[in-house]
PDB file of C-alpha atoms and ligand atoms in Angstrom:
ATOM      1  CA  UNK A   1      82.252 120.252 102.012  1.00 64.00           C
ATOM      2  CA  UNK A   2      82.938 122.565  99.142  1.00 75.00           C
ATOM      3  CA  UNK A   3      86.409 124.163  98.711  1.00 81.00           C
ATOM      4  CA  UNK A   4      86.038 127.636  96.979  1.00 81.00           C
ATOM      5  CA  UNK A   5      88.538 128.897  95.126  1.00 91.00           C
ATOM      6  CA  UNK A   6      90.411 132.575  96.555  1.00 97.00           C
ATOM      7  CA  UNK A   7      90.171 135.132  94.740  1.00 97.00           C
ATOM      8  CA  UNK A   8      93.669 136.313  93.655  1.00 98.00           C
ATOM      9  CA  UNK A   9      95.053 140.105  93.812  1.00 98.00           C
ATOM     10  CA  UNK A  10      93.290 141.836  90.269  1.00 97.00           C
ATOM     11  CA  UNK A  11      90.021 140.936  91.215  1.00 98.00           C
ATOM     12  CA  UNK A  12      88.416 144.026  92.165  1.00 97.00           C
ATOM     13  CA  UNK A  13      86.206 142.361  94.767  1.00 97.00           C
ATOM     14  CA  UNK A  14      89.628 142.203  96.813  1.00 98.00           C
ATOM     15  CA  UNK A  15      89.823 146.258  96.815  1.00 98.00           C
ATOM     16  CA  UNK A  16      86.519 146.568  98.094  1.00 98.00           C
ATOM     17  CA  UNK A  17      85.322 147.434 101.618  1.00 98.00           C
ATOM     18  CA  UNK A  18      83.170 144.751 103.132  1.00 98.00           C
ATOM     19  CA  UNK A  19      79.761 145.439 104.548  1.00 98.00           C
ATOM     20  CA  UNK A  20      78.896 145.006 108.479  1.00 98.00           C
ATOM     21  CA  UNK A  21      77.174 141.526 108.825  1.00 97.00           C
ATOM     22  CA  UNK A  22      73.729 142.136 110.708  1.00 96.00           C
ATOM     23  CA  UNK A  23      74.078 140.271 113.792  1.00 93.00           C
ATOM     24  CA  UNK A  24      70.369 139.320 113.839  1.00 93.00           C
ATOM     25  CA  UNK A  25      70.734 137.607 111.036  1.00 92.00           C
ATOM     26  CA  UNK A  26      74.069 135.378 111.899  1.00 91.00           C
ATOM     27  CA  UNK A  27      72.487 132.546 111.421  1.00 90.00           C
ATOM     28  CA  UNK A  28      72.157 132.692 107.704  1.00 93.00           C
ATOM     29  CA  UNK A  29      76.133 132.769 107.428  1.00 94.00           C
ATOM     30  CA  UNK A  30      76.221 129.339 108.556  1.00 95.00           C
ATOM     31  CA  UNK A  31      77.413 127.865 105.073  1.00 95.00           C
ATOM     32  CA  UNK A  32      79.790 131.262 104.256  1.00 96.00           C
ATOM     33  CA  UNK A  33      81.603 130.279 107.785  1.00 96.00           C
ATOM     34  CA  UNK A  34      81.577 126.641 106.831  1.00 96.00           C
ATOM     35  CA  UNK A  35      83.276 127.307 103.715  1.00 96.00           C
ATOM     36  CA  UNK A  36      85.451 129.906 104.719  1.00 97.00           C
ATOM     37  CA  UNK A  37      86.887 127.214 107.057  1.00 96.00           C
ATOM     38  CA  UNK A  38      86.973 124.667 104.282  1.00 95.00           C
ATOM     39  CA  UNK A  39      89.058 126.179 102.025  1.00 96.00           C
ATOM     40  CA  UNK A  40      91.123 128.252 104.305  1.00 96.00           C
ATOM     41  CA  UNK A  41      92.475 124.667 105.803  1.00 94.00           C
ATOM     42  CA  UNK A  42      92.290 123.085 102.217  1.00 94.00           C
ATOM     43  CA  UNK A  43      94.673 126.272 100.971  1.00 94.00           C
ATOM     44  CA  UNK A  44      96.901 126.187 104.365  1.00 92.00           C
ATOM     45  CA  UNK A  45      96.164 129.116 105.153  1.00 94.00           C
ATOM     46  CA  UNK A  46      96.693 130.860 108.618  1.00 96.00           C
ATOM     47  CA  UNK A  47      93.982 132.541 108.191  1.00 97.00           C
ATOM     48  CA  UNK A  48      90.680 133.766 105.886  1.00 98.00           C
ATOM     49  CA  UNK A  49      88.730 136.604 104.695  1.00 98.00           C
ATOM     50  CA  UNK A  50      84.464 136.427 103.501  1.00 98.00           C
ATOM     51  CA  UNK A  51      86.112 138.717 100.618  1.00 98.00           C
ATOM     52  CA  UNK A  52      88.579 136.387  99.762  1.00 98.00           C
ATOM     53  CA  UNK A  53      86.000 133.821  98.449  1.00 97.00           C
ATOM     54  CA  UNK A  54      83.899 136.380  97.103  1.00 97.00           C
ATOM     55  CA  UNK A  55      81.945 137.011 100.047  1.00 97.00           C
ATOM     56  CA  UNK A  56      81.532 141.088 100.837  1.00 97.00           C
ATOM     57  CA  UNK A  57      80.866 140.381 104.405  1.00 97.00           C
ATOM     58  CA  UNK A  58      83.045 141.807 107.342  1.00 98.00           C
ATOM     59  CA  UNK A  59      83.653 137.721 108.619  1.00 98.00           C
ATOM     60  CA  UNK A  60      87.541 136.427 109.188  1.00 98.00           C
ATOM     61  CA  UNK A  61      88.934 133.581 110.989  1.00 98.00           C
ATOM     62  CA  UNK A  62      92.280 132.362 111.816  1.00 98.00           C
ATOM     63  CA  UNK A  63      93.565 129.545 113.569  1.00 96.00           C
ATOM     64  CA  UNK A  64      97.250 127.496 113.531  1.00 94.00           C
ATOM     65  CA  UNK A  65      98.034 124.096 113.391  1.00 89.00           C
ATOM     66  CA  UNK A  66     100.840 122.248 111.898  1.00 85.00           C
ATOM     67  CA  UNK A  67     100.661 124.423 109.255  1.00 88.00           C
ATOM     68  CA  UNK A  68     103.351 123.745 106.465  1.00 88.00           C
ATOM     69  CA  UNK A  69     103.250 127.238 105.379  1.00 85.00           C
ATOM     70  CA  UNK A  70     104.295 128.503 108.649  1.00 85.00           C
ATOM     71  CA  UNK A  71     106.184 125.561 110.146  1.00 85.00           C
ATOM     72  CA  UNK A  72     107.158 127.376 112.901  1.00 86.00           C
ATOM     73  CA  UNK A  73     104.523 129.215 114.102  1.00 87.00           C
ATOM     74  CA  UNK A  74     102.690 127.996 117.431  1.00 90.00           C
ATOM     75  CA  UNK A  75      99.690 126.825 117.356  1.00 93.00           C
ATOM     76  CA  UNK A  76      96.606 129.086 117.899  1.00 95.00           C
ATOM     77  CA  UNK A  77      93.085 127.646 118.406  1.00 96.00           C
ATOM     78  CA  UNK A  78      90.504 128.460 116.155  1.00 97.00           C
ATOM     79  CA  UNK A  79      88.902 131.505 115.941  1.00 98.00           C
ATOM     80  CA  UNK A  80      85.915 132.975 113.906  1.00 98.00           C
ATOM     81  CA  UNK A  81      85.191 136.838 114.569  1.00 98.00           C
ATOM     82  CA  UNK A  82      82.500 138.813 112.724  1.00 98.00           C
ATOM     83  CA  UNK A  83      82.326 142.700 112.413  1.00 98.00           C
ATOM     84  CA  UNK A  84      85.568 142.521 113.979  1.00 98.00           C
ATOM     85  CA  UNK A  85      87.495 145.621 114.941  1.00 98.00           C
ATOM     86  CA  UNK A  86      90.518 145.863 117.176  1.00 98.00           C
ATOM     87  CA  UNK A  87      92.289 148.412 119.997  1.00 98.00           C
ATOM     88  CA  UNK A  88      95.843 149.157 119.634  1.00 98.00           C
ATOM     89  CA  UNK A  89      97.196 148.099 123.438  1.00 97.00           C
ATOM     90  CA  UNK A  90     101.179 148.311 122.480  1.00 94.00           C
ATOM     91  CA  UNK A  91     102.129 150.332 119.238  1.00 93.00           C
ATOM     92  CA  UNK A  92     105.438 149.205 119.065  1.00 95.00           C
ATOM     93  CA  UNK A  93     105.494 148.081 115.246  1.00 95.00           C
ATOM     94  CA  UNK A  94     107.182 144.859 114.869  1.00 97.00           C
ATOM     95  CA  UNK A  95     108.489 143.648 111.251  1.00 97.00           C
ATOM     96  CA  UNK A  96     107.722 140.222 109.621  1.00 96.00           C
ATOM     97  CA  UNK A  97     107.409 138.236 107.011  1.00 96.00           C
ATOM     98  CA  UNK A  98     103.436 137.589 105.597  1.00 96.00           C
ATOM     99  CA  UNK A  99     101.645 135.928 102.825  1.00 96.00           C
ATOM    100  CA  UNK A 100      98.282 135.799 101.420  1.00 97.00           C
ATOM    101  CA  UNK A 101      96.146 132.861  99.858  1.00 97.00           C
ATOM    102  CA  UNK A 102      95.012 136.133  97.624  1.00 98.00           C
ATOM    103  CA  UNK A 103      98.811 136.695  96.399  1.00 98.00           C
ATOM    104  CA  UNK A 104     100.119 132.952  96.636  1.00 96.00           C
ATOM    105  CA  UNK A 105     103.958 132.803  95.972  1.00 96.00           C
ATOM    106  CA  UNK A 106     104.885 135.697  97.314  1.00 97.00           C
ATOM    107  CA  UNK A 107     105.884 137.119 101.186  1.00 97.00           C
ATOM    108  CA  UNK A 108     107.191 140.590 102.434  1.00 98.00           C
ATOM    109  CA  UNK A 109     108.202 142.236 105.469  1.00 98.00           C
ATOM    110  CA  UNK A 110     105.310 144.489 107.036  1.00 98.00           C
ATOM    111  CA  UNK A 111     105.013 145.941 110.048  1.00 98.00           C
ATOM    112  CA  UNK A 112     102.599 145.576 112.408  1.00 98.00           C
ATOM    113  CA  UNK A 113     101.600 146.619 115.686  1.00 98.00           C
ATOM    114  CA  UNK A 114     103.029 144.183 118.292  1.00 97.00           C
ATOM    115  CA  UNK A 115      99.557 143.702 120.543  1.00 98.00           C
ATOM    116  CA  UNK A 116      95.873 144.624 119.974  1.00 98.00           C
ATOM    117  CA  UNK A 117      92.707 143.926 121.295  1.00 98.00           C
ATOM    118  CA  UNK A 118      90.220 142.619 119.320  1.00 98.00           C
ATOM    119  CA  UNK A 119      86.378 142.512 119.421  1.00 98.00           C
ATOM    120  CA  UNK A 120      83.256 141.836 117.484  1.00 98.00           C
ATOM    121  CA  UNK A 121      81.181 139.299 117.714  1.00 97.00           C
ATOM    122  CA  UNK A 122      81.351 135.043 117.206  1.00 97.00           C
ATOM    123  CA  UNK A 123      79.410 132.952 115.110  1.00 96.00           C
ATOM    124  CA  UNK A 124      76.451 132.424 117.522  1.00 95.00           C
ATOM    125  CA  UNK A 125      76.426 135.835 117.977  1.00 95.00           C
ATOM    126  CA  UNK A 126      78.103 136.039 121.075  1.00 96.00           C
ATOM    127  CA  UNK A 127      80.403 139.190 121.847  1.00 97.00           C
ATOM    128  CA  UNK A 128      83.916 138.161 121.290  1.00 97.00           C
ATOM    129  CA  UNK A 129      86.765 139.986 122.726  1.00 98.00           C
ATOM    130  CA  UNK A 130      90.602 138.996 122.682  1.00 97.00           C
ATOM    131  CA  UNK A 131      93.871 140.051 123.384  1.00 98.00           C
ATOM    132  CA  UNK A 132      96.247 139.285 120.785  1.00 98.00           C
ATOM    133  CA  UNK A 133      99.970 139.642 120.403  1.00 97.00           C
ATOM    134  CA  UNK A 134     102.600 138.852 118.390  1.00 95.00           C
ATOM    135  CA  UNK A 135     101.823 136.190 115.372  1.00 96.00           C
ATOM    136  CA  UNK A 136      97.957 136.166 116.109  1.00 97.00           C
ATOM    137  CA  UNK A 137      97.608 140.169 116.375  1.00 98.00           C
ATOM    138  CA  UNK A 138      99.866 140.105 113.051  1.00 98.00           C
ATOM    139  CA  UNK A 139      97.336 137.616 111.691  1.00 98.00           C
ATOM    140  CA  UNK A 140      93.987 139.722 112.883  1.00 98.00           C
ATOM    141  CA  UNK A 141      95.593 142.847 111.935  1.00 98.00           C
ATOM    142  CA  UNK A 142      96.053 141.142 107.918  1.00 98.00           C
ATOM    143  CA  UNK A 143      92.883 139.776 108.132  1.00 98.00           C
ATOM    144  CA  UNK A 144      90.911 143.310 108.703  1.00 98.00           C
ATOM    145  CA  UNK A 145      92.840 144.794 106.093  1.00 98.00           C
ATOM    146  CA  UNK A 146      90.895 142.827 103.844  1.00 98.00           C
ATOM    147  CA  UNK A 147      87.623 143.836 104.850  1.00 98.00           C
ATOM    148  CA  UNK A 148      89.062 147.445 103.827  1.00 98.00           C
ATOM    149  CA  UNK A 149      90.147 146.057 100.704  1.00 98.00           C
ATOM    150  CA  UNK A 150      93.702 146.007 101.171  1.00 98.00           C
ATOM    151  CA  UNK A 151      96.512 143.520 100.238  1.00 98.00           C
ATOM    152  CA  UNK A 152      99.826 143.352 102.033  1.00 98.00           C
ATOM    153  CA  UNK A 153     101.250 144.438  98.954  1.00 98.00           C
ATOM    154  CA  UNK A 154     100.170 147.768  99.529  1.00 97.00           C
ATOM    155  CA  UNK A 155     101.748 148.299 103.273  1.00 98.00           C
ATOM    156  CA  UNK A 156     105.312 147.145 101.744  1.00 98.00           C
ATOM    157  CA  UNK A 157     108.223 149.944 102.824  1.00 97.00           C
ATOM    158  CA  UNK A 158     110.726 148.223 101.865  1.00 97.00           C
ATOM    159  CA  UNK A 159     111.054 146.224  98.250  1.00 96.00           C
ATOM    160  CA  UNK A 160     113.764 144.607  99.561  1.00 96.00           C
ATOM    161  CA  UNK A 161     111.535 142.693 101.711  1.00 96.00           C
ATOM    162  CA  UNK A 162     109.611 141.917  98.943  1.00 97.00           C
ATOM    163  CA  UNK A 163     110.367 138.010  97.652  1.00 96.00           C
ATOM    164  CA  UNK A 164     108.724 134.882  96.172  1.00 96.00           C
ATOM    165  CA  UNK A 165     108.597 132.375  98.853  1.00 94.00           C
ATOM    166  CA  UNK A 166     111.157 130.304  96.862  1.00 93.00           C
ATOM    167  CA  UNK A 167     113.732 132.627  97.439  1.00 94.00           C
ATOM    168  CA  UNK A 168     113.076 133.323 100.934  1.00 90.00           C
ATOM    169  CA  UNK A 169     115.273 130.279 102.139  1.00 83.00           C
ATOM    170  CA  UNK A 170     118.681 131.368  99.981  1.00 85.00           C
ATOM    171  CA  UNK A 171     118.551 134.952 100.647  1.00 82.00           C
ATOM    172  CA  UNK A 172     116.583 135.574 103.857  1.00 79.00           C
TER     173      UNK A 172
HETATM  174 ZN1  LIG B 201      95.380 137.568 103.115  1.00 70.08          ZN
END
């Protein structure tokens, strides 16, 4: 199965909104899905982006387990979501740490809203709804700001909270 390479913050495909995947044709994103999964669990990622191998689709996924970049996190099954779009349920913004396979090296502190509901649709076209809190609804939350073209970079508030992952283990 092919791993494809992420695109890294620069490219301007990152900065670009993604276009609505036609559910009538879902079938045709068979191989984007397959290698979207492929290289997110190749790349350790806790989750993955169409953009972020070049795909301007609106398609993410996410899913934990045993996953050396977040070795504590718990594990979450697998799941794949296209058009997705999600309900704030409790605003209370909670503060974390977050990477990116698009901006490897580096984590900061962003907030995010503590639980969301999210729809759309899964990959047999299904409807797909979920409630998500905590770690996951951080996750989703990342993952649709890439099919608007943004980068956790941008949502920083604090430079502080800005540090190579290197670093985070002396001075965090
Ligand atoms: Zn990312």
């Amino acid at each position: 199965m092919p791993i494809i390479s992420v695109l890294k913050m620069g490219n301007p495909l990152l900065f670009t909104k993604a276009n609505n995947v036609d559910i009538i044709k879902i079938k045709s994103l068979k191989n984007t899905i397959s290698n979207m999964l492929d290289t997110m669990q190749h790349f350790n990622g806790v989750g993955i982006s169409a953009p972020q191998i070049g795909i301007n689709q609106r398609i993410i996924m996410y899913g934990i387990d045993n996953n050396p970049r977040y070795p504590n996190a718990k594990p979450i099954p697998l799941n794949i979501i296209i058009n997705p779009v999600f309900k704030v349920i409790d605003d209370n913004s909670i503060l974390d740490w977050e990477g990116c396979l698009s901006v490897p090296g580096l984590r900061a502190k962003i907030a995010r809203f503590q639980k969301i509901l999210c729809s759309g649709f899964d990959e047999h076209g299904k409807s797909f709804k979920k409630i998500a809190d905590n770690f996951e609804a951080r996750i989703i939350q990342h993952e649709c700001d890439h099919l608007d073209g943004i980068l956790f970079p941008s949502r920083i508030e604090n430079f502080k909270h800005f540090s190579f992952e290197s670093e985070l283990k002396n001075y965090f």
